[in-house]
Coordinates of C-alpha atoms and ligand atoms in Angstrom, one line a residue:
M1 CA 37.0 97.4 109.8
S2 CA 37.9 100.9 110.7
T3 CA 37.7 103.7 108.1
L4 CA 39.5 107.0 107.5
R5 CA 37.8 110.1 106.2
L6 CA 39.8 111.5 103.2
I7 CA 39.4 115.3 103.0
N8 CA 40.1 117.5 99.9
P9 CA 42.6 120.0 101.4
T10 CA 41.4 122.8 99.0
T11 CA 37.7 122.6 99.9
T12 CA 37.9 120.7 103.2
E13 CA 35.1 118.5 101.8
L14 CA 34.9 114.8 102.3
I15 CA 36.0 112.9 99.2
A16 CA 36.0 109.3 100.3
E17 CA 35.7 107.0 103.3
Q18 CA 38.7 104.7 103.1
S19 CA 38.5 101.4 104.8
L20 CA 41.7 100.4 106.6
A21 CA 43.3 97.0 106.3
T22 CA 44.5 95.0 109.2
A23 CA 47.6 92.9 109.9
A24 CA 45.6 89.8 108.9
D25 CA 44.7 91.5 105.5
T26 CA 48.4 92.2 105.1
D27 CA 49.2 88.5 105.7
A28 CA 46.7 87.6 103.0
A29 CA 48.3 90.0 100.6
V30 CA 51.8 88.6 101.3
A31 CA 50.4 85.1 100.8
A32 CA 48.9 86.1 97.5
A33 CA 52.2 87.7 96.4
K34 CA 54.2 84.6 97.4
A35 CA 51.8 82.3 95.5
A36 CA 52.1 84.6 92.4
G37 CA 55.9 84.6 92.4
P38 CA 56.7 81.4 90.4
G39 CA 54.1 82.2 87.8
W40 CA 55.4 85.8 87.3
R41 CA 58.9 84.5 86.9
A42 CA 57.8 81.8 84.5
I43 CA 56.6 84.4 82.0
N44 CA 59.3 84.9 79.5
P45 CA 61.1 88.2 79.7
A46 CA 59.7 89.6 76.5
D47 CA 56.2 88.9 77.6
R48 CA 56.7 90.3 81.1
S49 CA 58.2 93.4 79.5
R50 CA 55.1 93.6 77.2
L51 CA 52.8 93.5 80.2
M52 CA 54.7 96.2 82.0
R53 CA 54.6 98.4 78.8
R54 CA 50.8 97.9 78.6
F55 CA 50.6 99.0 82.2
A56 CA 52.7 102.0 81.4
D57 CA 50.5 102.9 78.4
L58 CA 47.4 102.6 80.6
I59 CA 48.9 104.9 83.2
A60 CA 49.6 107.5 80.4
A61 CA 46.1 107.0 79.0
H62 CA 44.6 107.8 82.4
A63 CA 47.0 110.6 83.2
Q64 CA 44.3 113.3 83.4
E65 CA 42.1 111.1 85.6
L66 CA 45.0 110.1 87.9
G67 CA 46.1 113.7 88.1
E68 CA 42.7 115.0 89.1
M69 CA 42.4 112.3 91.7
E70 CA 45.8 113.2 93.2
T71 CA 45.0 116.9 93.2
R72 CA 41.7 116.3 95.0
N73 CA 43.3 114.0 97.5
M74 CA 46.4 116.0 98.5
G75 CA 46.3 119.5 96.8
M76 CA 49.1 119.1 94.3
T77 CA 48.6 121.4 91.4
I78 CA 47.0 119.8 88.4
G79 CA 49.9 120.6 86.1
N80 CA 52.2 118.8 88.5
S81 CA 49.9 115.8 89.2
V82 CA 49.3 115.1 85.5
W83 CA 53.1 115.5 84.9
C84 CA 53.6 112.9 87.7
A85 CA 51.2 110.5 86.1
N86 CA 53.1 110.7 82.8
A87 CA 56.4 110.4 84.7
A88 CA 55.0 107.3 86.4
A89 CA 54.2 105.9 82.9
D90 CA 57.7 106.7 81.7
T91 CA 59.2 105.0 84.7
M92 CA 57.3 101.9 84.0
H93 CA 58.4 101.9 80.4
Y94 CA 62.0 102.2 81.5
F95 CA 61.7 99.2 83.8
A96 CA 59.8 97.2 81.3
G97 CA 62.8 97.7 79.0
A98 CA 65.2 96.8 81.9
I99 CA 63.8 93.2 82.2
E100 CA 65.7 91.9 79.3
K101 CA 68.9 94.0 80.0
H102 CA 69.6 93.1 83.6
G103 CA 71.8 90.1 83.8
G104 CA 74.9 88.6 85.4
S105 CA 78.4 87.9 84.1
T106 CA 80.7 85.1 83.3
L107 CA 83.9 85.1 85.2
P108 CA 86.9 82.8 84.4
G109 CA 88.1 80.4 87.0
V110 CA 90.6 77.5 87.3
G111 CA 89.1 74.2 86.3
G112 CA 85.7 75.8 85.6
V113 CA 83.7 78.9 85.1
N114 CA 81.7 81.2 87.3
L115 CA 78.3 82.4 86.3
T116 CA 76.6 85.2 88.3
F117 CA 72.8 85.5 88.5
P118 CA 70.8 88.4 89.9
E119 CA 68.0 86.4 91.5
P120 CA 64.7 87.9 92.5
L121 CA 64.2 88.3 96.3
G122 CA 60.6 87.0 96.3
V123 CA 58.0 89.1 98.0
V124 CA 59.0 92.7 98.6
G125 CA 57.2 95.2 100.8
L126 CA 56.9 98.7 99.4
I127 CA 55.9 101.6 101.7
T128 CA 55.2 105.1 100.3
P129 CA 54.5 108.6 101.6
W130 CA 51.7 111.1 100.9
N131 CA 53.6 113.8 99.2
F132 CA 54.0 112.3 95.7
P133 CA 51.8 109.2 96.1
M134 CA 51.6 108.0 92.5
M135 CA 55.1 108.7 91.5
M136 CA 56.6 107.1 94.6
A137 CA 54.5 104.0 93.9
A138 CA 55.8 103.8 90.3
W139 CA 59.4 104.3 91.4
K140 CA 59.0 101.1 93.5
I141 CA 56.7 99.0 91.4
G142 CA 58.8 99.3 88.3
P143 CA 62.1 97.9 89.6
A144 CA 60.4 95.4 92.0
L145 CA 58.4 93.7 89.2
A146 CA 61.1 94.1 86.6
A147 CA 63.6 92.2 88.8
G148 CA 61.1 89.3 89.0
N149 CA 59.7 90.0 92.5
T150 CA 56.1 90.2 93.5
A151 CA 55.0 93.1 95.7
V152 CA 52.8 94.3 98.5
L153 CA 52.5 98.0 98.3
K154 CA 51.3 100.1 101.2
P155 CA 50.6 103.7 100.3
A156 CA 50.2 106.5 102.9
E157 CA 46.7 105.9 104.2
I158 CA 45.7 109.6 103.8
T159 CA 46.5 109.6 100.0
P160 CA 45.8 106.1 98.7
L161 CA 43.5 106.9 95.8
T162 CA 45.9 107.0 92.9
T163 CA 47.8 103.9 94.2
I164 CA 44.6 101.9 94.3
R165 CA 43.9 103.0 90.7
L166 CA 47.4 102.0 89.7
G167 CA 46.7 98.5 91.1
Q168 CA 43.5 98.3 89.0
L169 CA 45.4 99.4 85.9
A170 CA 48.0 96.8 86.5
L171 CA 45.3 94.1 86.5
E172 CA 43.7 95.7 83.4
A173 CA 47.1 95.5 81.6
G174 CA 47.2 91.8 82.2
I175 CA 49.7 91.6 85.0
P176 CA 48.6 88.5 86.8
E177 CA 46.6 88.7 90.1
G178 CA 48.8 88.6 93.2
V179 CA 51.9 90.1 91.5
L180 CA 51.1 93.6 92.7
N181 CA 48.9 93.9 95.9
V182 CA 47.9 97.3 97.2
V183 CA 47.0 97.3 100.9
V184 CA 45.8 100.5 102.5
G185 CA 46.2 100.8 106.2
T186 CA 48.2 102.6 108.8
G187 CA 51.9 102.4 109.2
Q188 CA 51.6 100.7 112.6
E189 CA 49.3 98.0 111.4
V190 CA 50.1 97.3 107.7
G191 CA 53.5 98.9 107.3
W192 CA 54.9 97.3 110.4
R193 CA 53.5 93.9 109.4
L194 CA 55.5 94.1 106.2
V195 CA 58.6 94.7 108.3
E196 CA 57.8 91.8 110.6
H197 CA 56.5 89.3 108.1
R198 CA 59.0 86.5 107.4
D199 CA 57.9 86.0 103.8
V200 CA 58.7 89.6 103.0
R201 CA 62.3 89.6 101.9
K202 CA 62.9 93.3 101.5
V203 CA 61.3 96.6 102.5
A204 CA 61.6 99.6 100.2
F205 CA 60.6 102.6 102.2
T206 CA 60.1 106.2 101.3
G207 CA 59.1 108.6 104.1
S208 CA 60.4 110.5 107.1
T209 CA 63.8 109.8 108.6
A210 CA 62.3 109.1 112.0
V211 CA 60.1 106.3 110.6
G212 CA 62.9 105.1 108.4
K213 CA 65.1 104.5 111.4
R214 CA 62.5 102.4 113.0
I215 CA 62.0 100.3 109.9
M216 CA 65.7 99.8 109.5
A217 CA 65.9 98.6 113.2
G218 CA 62.8 96.3 112.6
C219 CA 64.4 94.8 109.5
A220 CA 67.6 94.0 111.5
D221 CA 65.9 91.1 113.3
Q222 CA 65.7 89.0 110.1
V223 CA 68.6 90.8 108.3
K224 CA 65.9 91.8 105.9
R225 CA 67.0 93.8 102.9
V226 CA 66.0 97.5 103.3
T227 CA 66.3 100.6 101.3
L228 CA 65.3 104.0 102.6
E229 CA 64.5 107.2 100.8
L230 CA 64.1 109.8 103.6
G231 CA 64.0 113.5 104.3
G232 CA 66.2 116.3 103.3
K233 CA 67.3 119.9 104.0
S234 CA 68.8 120.5 100.6
A235 CA 71.0 123.6 99.9
N236 CA 70.8 125.8 96.9
I237 CA 74.2 127.5 96.7
V238 CA 74.4 130.8 94.7
F239 CA 77.9 132.1 94.1
A240 CA 78.6 135.8 93.3
D241 CA 79.6 134.9 89.8
A242 CA 76.3 133.1 89.0
D243 CA 73.7 134.3 86.6
L244 CA 71.7 135.8 89.5
E245 CA 68.6 136.5 87.5
K246 CA 68.4 132.9 86.4
A247 CA 69.2 131.5 89.8
A248 CA 66.5 133.8 91.4
A249 CA 63.9 133.0 88.8
A250 CA 64.4 129.2 89.4
A251 CA 64.5 129.4 93.2
P252 CA 60.8 129.6 94.0
G253 CA 60.0 126.4 92.0
A254 CA 62.7 124.6 93.9
I255 CA 61.2 125.2 97.3
F256 CA 57.5 126.1 96.8
D257 CA 56.5 123.5 94.3
N258 CA 54.1 121.0 95.8
S259 CA 53.7 123.5 98.7
G260 CA 57.3 122.7 99.8
Q261 CA 56.2 119.1 100.5
D262 CA 59.1 117.7 98.5
C263 CA 62.0 115.7 99.8
C264 CA 64.4 117.5 97.4
A265 CA 63.0 121.0 98.2
R266 CA 65.9 123.5 98.3
S267 CA 64.9 124.8 101.7
R268 CA 68.2 126.5 102.4
I269 CA 69.5 129.0 99.9
L270 CA 73.1 129.9 100.6
V271 CA 74.1 133.2 98.9
Q272 CA 77.6 134.7 98.7
R273 CA 77.6 137.8 100.9
S274 CA 78.6 140.3 98.1
V275 CA 75.4 139.5 96.1
F276 CA 73.1 138.6 99.1
D277 CA 70.9 141.7 99.0
R278 CA 70.6 141.7 95.2
F279 CA 69.7 138.0 95.1
L280 CA 67.1 138.4 97.9
E281 CA 65.5 141.2 96.0
L282 CA 65.3 139.2 92.8
F283 CA 64.1 136.1 94.7
I284 CA 61.3 137.9 96.5
A285 CA 60.2 139.4 93.2
A286 CA 60.1 136.0 91.6
A287 CA 58.2 134.5 94.6
K288 CA 55.5 137.1 94.3
G289 CA 54.7 135.6 90.9
F290 CA 54.1 132.2 92.5
T291 CA 50.3 132.1 92.6
I292 CA 48.7 130.3 95.5
G293 CA 45.1 129.1 94.9
D294 CA 42.9 126.4 93.6
P295 CA 45.2 123.6 92.5
M296 CA 42.7 122.5 89.8
L297 CA 43.4 125.7 87.9
P298 CA 46.2 125.3 85.4
T299 CA 47.5 128.8 86.3
T300 CA 48.0 128.0 90.0
A301 CA 51.6 127.4 91.1
M302 CA 50.9 126.3 94.6
G303 CA 48.0 124.7 96.4
P304 CA 47.2 124.0 100.0
M305 CA 49.1 121.8 102.5
A306 CA 48.0 118.2 102.2
T307 CA 46.3 117.9 105.5
E308 CA 45.2 119.9 108.5
Q309 CA 47.7 118.0 110.7
H310 CA 50.5 118.7 108.4
L311 CA 49.6 122.4 108.2
A312 CA 49.7 122.5 112.0
R313 CA 53.2 120.9 111.9
V314 CA 54.5 123.4 109.5
R315 CA 53.2 126.2 111.7
T316 CA 55.3 125.0 114.5
F317 CA 58.3 126.3 112.4
S318 CA 56.6 129.3 110.9
D319 CA 54.5 130.8 113.7
G320 CA 56.3 134.0 114.8
L321 CA 59.1 133.6 112.2
D322 CA 60.6 136.9 111.3
T323 CA 60.4 137.0 107.5
A324 CA 61.7 139.1 104.6
Y325 CA 58.5 138.1 102.7
T326 CA 55.2 136.4 103.5
S327 CA 52.6 136.0 100.8
D328 CA 48.9 136.2 101.1
V329 CA 46.8 133.1 101.1
P330 CA 43.3 132.6 99.6
D331 CA 40.2 133.4 101.6
G332 CA 37.8 130.7 102.6
P333 CA 38.3 127.0 103.4
G334 CA 41.4 125.1 102.7
Y335 CA 44.7 124.2 104.5
W336 CA 46.6 127.2 103.3
H337 CA 50.1 128.2 104.3
P338 CA 51.7 131.3 102.9
I339 CA 55.1 131.3 101.1
M340 CA 57.7 132.6 103.6
I341 CA 61.2 133.7 103.0
A342 CA 63.3 134.2 106.1
T343 CA 66.9 135.4 106.7
P344 CA 67.5 134.2 110.2
S345 CA 70.7 135.4 111.9
D346 CA 71.1 132.1 113.8
P347 CA 71.9 129.4 111.3
T348 CA 71.4 126.7 114.0
A349 CA 67.7 127.6 114.5
A350 CA 65.3 124.7 113.9
V351 CA 64.0 126.3 110.7
C352 CA 67.5 126.2 109.3
R353 CA 68.3 122.6 110.3
D354 CA 65.0 120.6 110.4
E355 CA 62.9 119.5 107.4
V356 CA 59.9 121.8 107.5
F357 CA 58.2 120.2 104.5
G358 CA 56.3 123.4 103.8
P359 CA 56.7 126.6 101.7
V360 CA 59.2 128.1 104.1
V361 CA 62.8 128.9 103.0
V362 CA 65.8 130.3 104.7
V363 CA 68.3 132.5 102.9
L364 CA 71.7 132.5 104.5
P365 CA 74.9 134.4 103.6
F366 CA 78.4 132.8 103.1
D367 CA 81.8 134.2 102.6
D368 CA 83.6 131.9 100.2
E369 CA 83.5 128.4 98.7
A370 CA 84.8 126.7 101.8
D371 CA 82.3 128.5 104.0
A372 CA 79.4 127.6 101.6
L373 CA 80.4 123.9 101.7
R374 CA 80.8 124.0 105.5
I375 CA 77.3 125.4 106.0
C376 CA 75.9 123.1 103.3
N377 CA 77.4 119.9 104.8
D378 CA 76.6 120.8 108.4
S379 CA 73.4 118.8 108.3
D380 CA 72.3 115.4 109.2
Y381 CA 70.6 115.2 105.8
G382 CA 72.2 114.9 102.3
L383 CA 69.6 114.3 99.7
S384 CA 70.1 116.8 96.9
G385 CA 71.5 120.3 96.2
S386 CA 72.2 123.0 93.6
I387 CA 75.2 125.1 92.7
W388 CA 74.9 128.3 90.7
T389 CA 78.1 129.7 89.2
R390 CA 79.7 130.5 85.8
D391 CA 83.0 128.9 86.9
G392 CA 82.9 125.3 85.6
S393 CA 85.8 124.1 87.8
K394 CA 84.3 125.6 90.9
A395 CA 81.0 124.0 90.1
L396 CA 82.5 120.5 89.7
R397 CA 84.7 121.0 92.8
A398 CA 81.7 122.1 94.9
A399 CA 79.5 119.3 93.5
R400 CA 82.1 116.7 94.5
A401 CA 82.5 118.2 98.0
M402 CA 78.7 118.4 98.7
E403 CA 77.6 115.6 100.9
A404 CA 74.4 114.8 98.9
G405 CA 73.3 112.2 96.4
T406 CA 71.7 114.3 93.7
I407 CA 73.2 117.6 92.6
S408 CA 72.4 120.0 89.9
V409 CA 74.6 122.8 88.4
N410 CA 72.8 125.9 87.2
S411 CA 69.6 124.0 87.6
N412 CA 67.5 122.7 90.5
S413 CA 66.3 119.5 88.9
S414 CA 66.7 116.4 91.0
V415 CA 65.1 113.3 89.7
R416 CA 65.4 111.4 86.4
Y417 CA 64.3 107.7 86.3
W418 CA 67.4 106.8 84.3
T419 CA 69.9 108.2 86.7
P420 CA 70.6 107.0 90.3
F421 CA 68.7 108.9 93.0
G422 CA 69.1 108.8 96.8
G423 CA 70.6 110.3 99.8
F424 CA 73.8 110.5 101.8
K425 CA 73.8 110.4 105.6
Q426 CA 70.3 110.4 107.2
S427 CA 68.6 111.0 103.9
G428 CA 68.6 107.4 103.0
L429 CA 70.2 104.1 102.2
G430 CA 70.4 102.7 98.7
R431 CA 69.4 104.2 95.4
E432 CA 66.3 104.4 93.3
H433 CA 66.2 104.7 89.5
S434 CA 68.5 103.7 86.8
M435 CA 69.7 100.1 86.3
K436 CA 71.5 100.4 89.6
V437 CA 68.3 100.1 91.6
L438 CA 67.8 96.5 90.3
D439 CA 70.7 95.5 92.5
H440 CA 68.5 96.5 95.5
Y441 CA 65.7 94.2 94.3
T442 CA 67.9 91.1 93.6
E443 CA 70.4 88.9 95.3
M444 CA 73.6 88.2 93.4
K445 CA 74.3 84.5 93.2
N446 CA 77.5 82.9 91.9
V447 CA 77.5 79.4 90.4
F448 CA 80.8 77.6 89.7
I449 CA 80.7 74.9 87.1
A450 CA 83.7 72.6 87.0
T451 CA 84.7 71.8 83.5
G452 CA 87.3 69.1 84.4
D453 CA 90.2 70.8 82.7
Ligands
NAD501 P1 56.1 109.0 107.1 O1 57.4 108.4 107.5 O2 55.2 109.5 108.2 O3 55.2 107.8 106.4 C1 55.7 107.2 105.2 C2 55.0 105.9 105.1 O4 55.4 105.0 106.2 C3 53.5 105.9 105.2 O5 52.9 105.0 104.3 C4 53.2 105.5 106.6 O6 51.9 105.0 106.8 C5 54.3 104.5 106.9 N1 54.6 104.3 108.3 C6 54.5 105.1 109.3 N2 54.9 104.5 110.4 C7 55.2 103.3 110.1 C8 55.8 102.2 110.8 N3 56.0 102.3 112.2 N4 56.0 101.0 110.2 C9 55.9 100.9 108.9 N5 55.4 101.9 108.1 C10 55.1 103.1 108.7 O7 56.4 110.0 106.0 P2 55.3 111.0 105.3 O8 55.0 112.1 106.2 O9 54.3 110.2 104.7 O10 56.2 111.6 104.1 C11 57.0 112.7 104.2 C12 58.5 112.3 104.3 O11 58.9 111.5 103.2 C13 59.4 113.5 104.3 O12 60.4 113.4 105.3 C14 60.0 113.4 102.9 O13 61.3 114.1 102.9 C15 60.1 112.0 102.7 N6 60.2 111.7 101.3 C16 61.4 111.2 100.8 C17 61.6 111.0 99.5 C18 62.9 110.5 98.9 O14 62.9 110.0 97.8 N7 64.0 110.6 99.6 C19 60.5 111.1 98.6 C20 59.3 111.6 99.1 C21 59.2 111.8 100.5

């Protein structure tokens, strides 16, 4: 069995040697999940809900431990990682409550009645990325199990620790063996096996658009259900009539949180030309307060990049970039990348169009509302976005016209487990969160019962 060395990106020290599963291990996990399905569905909804609530409570009780594990594994700040653990617990509570609320309908017919049933799919394959490992896992485990499925979950092999711990906590909560199976391995070996396996009825994938396309093509062979949560190049639009101080103060968090390794990162800031210079000045001042350092310290706002390889990838965008501001980085070991604010004159440059997935933001001017929306929508991506204005009608008009799935007005928030979340265009397919996601984890069946009248 091959192993992978997991490195703490802050210290570059070895934290674990992770053994990697094979396709045969994946087959065994799928078989276990298949065998556990009938038993899981035979538990009455109130008891299944109770098990998931216990799981949620255990996640919350271990929030600090999980947070520290995540921070050591991928460099997320401790405040953020503990918050993610609590958010994972809240997500699990929400879907525990959904079990008894998700149902079908009764539709009248002639000579009978129609009953609709949302039926579980069976075994679902869940594939998650390295940037928010624990939260991405919870977003998928919750609805998958609530809908009556059993699951094989493959975390990103470089950040598997919190997901493995979630698997242990699920067992500790009393969720029966085989219902949730965590298999750590590479995408090519374990992930692809989930795509190929005939007993896996759906793949729920979060990751890059490039891999998402391959997975979608792979699923086509069996018309396998697939949902995709992919990359983004989200726009933060600041109109001249906005509260500029507020917009500028909020902007650093929207791009530099998690070192920019956030699918919803507002990596393009579009600012109306008449206030461009003023906004830039305020934004740079705010960015200077975004402290980079040891992510274990509660005062740190940004840690290192998750891996050396990812740091090298981000540098392919940032090396030689002409910036309006570049921060310092800590001395010593660690995969540090500075905060960079650029104002490129060419809006078609790669840094303006591609997902950098690092603490690099471009600030671009626009003339009017139509121009802002043209620049915003001139992207293959469409995950999220923000609009800053004091004009309510303009805010709503622009929000409706933005080609993105999750939009905030006078805020940069993106994700709430009780509201639908997902992307337009190449940012994804399907939605996570809210009761809507359960449609992606069930098949709708209609039964007609003749009543003889
Ligand atoms: P990635 O696509 O490289 O990997 C994601 C997962 O897919 C990993 O578990 C990986 O091992 C697996 N994988 C890789 N190749 C595979 C294959 N051929 N078959 C099956 N599985 C395979 O993405 P990443 O670098 O881990 O994550 C960063 C990306 O994820 C960014 O693009 C980011 O925007 C996106 N993301 C999107 C959301 C969202 O909700 N839309 C959330 C978080 C991250």
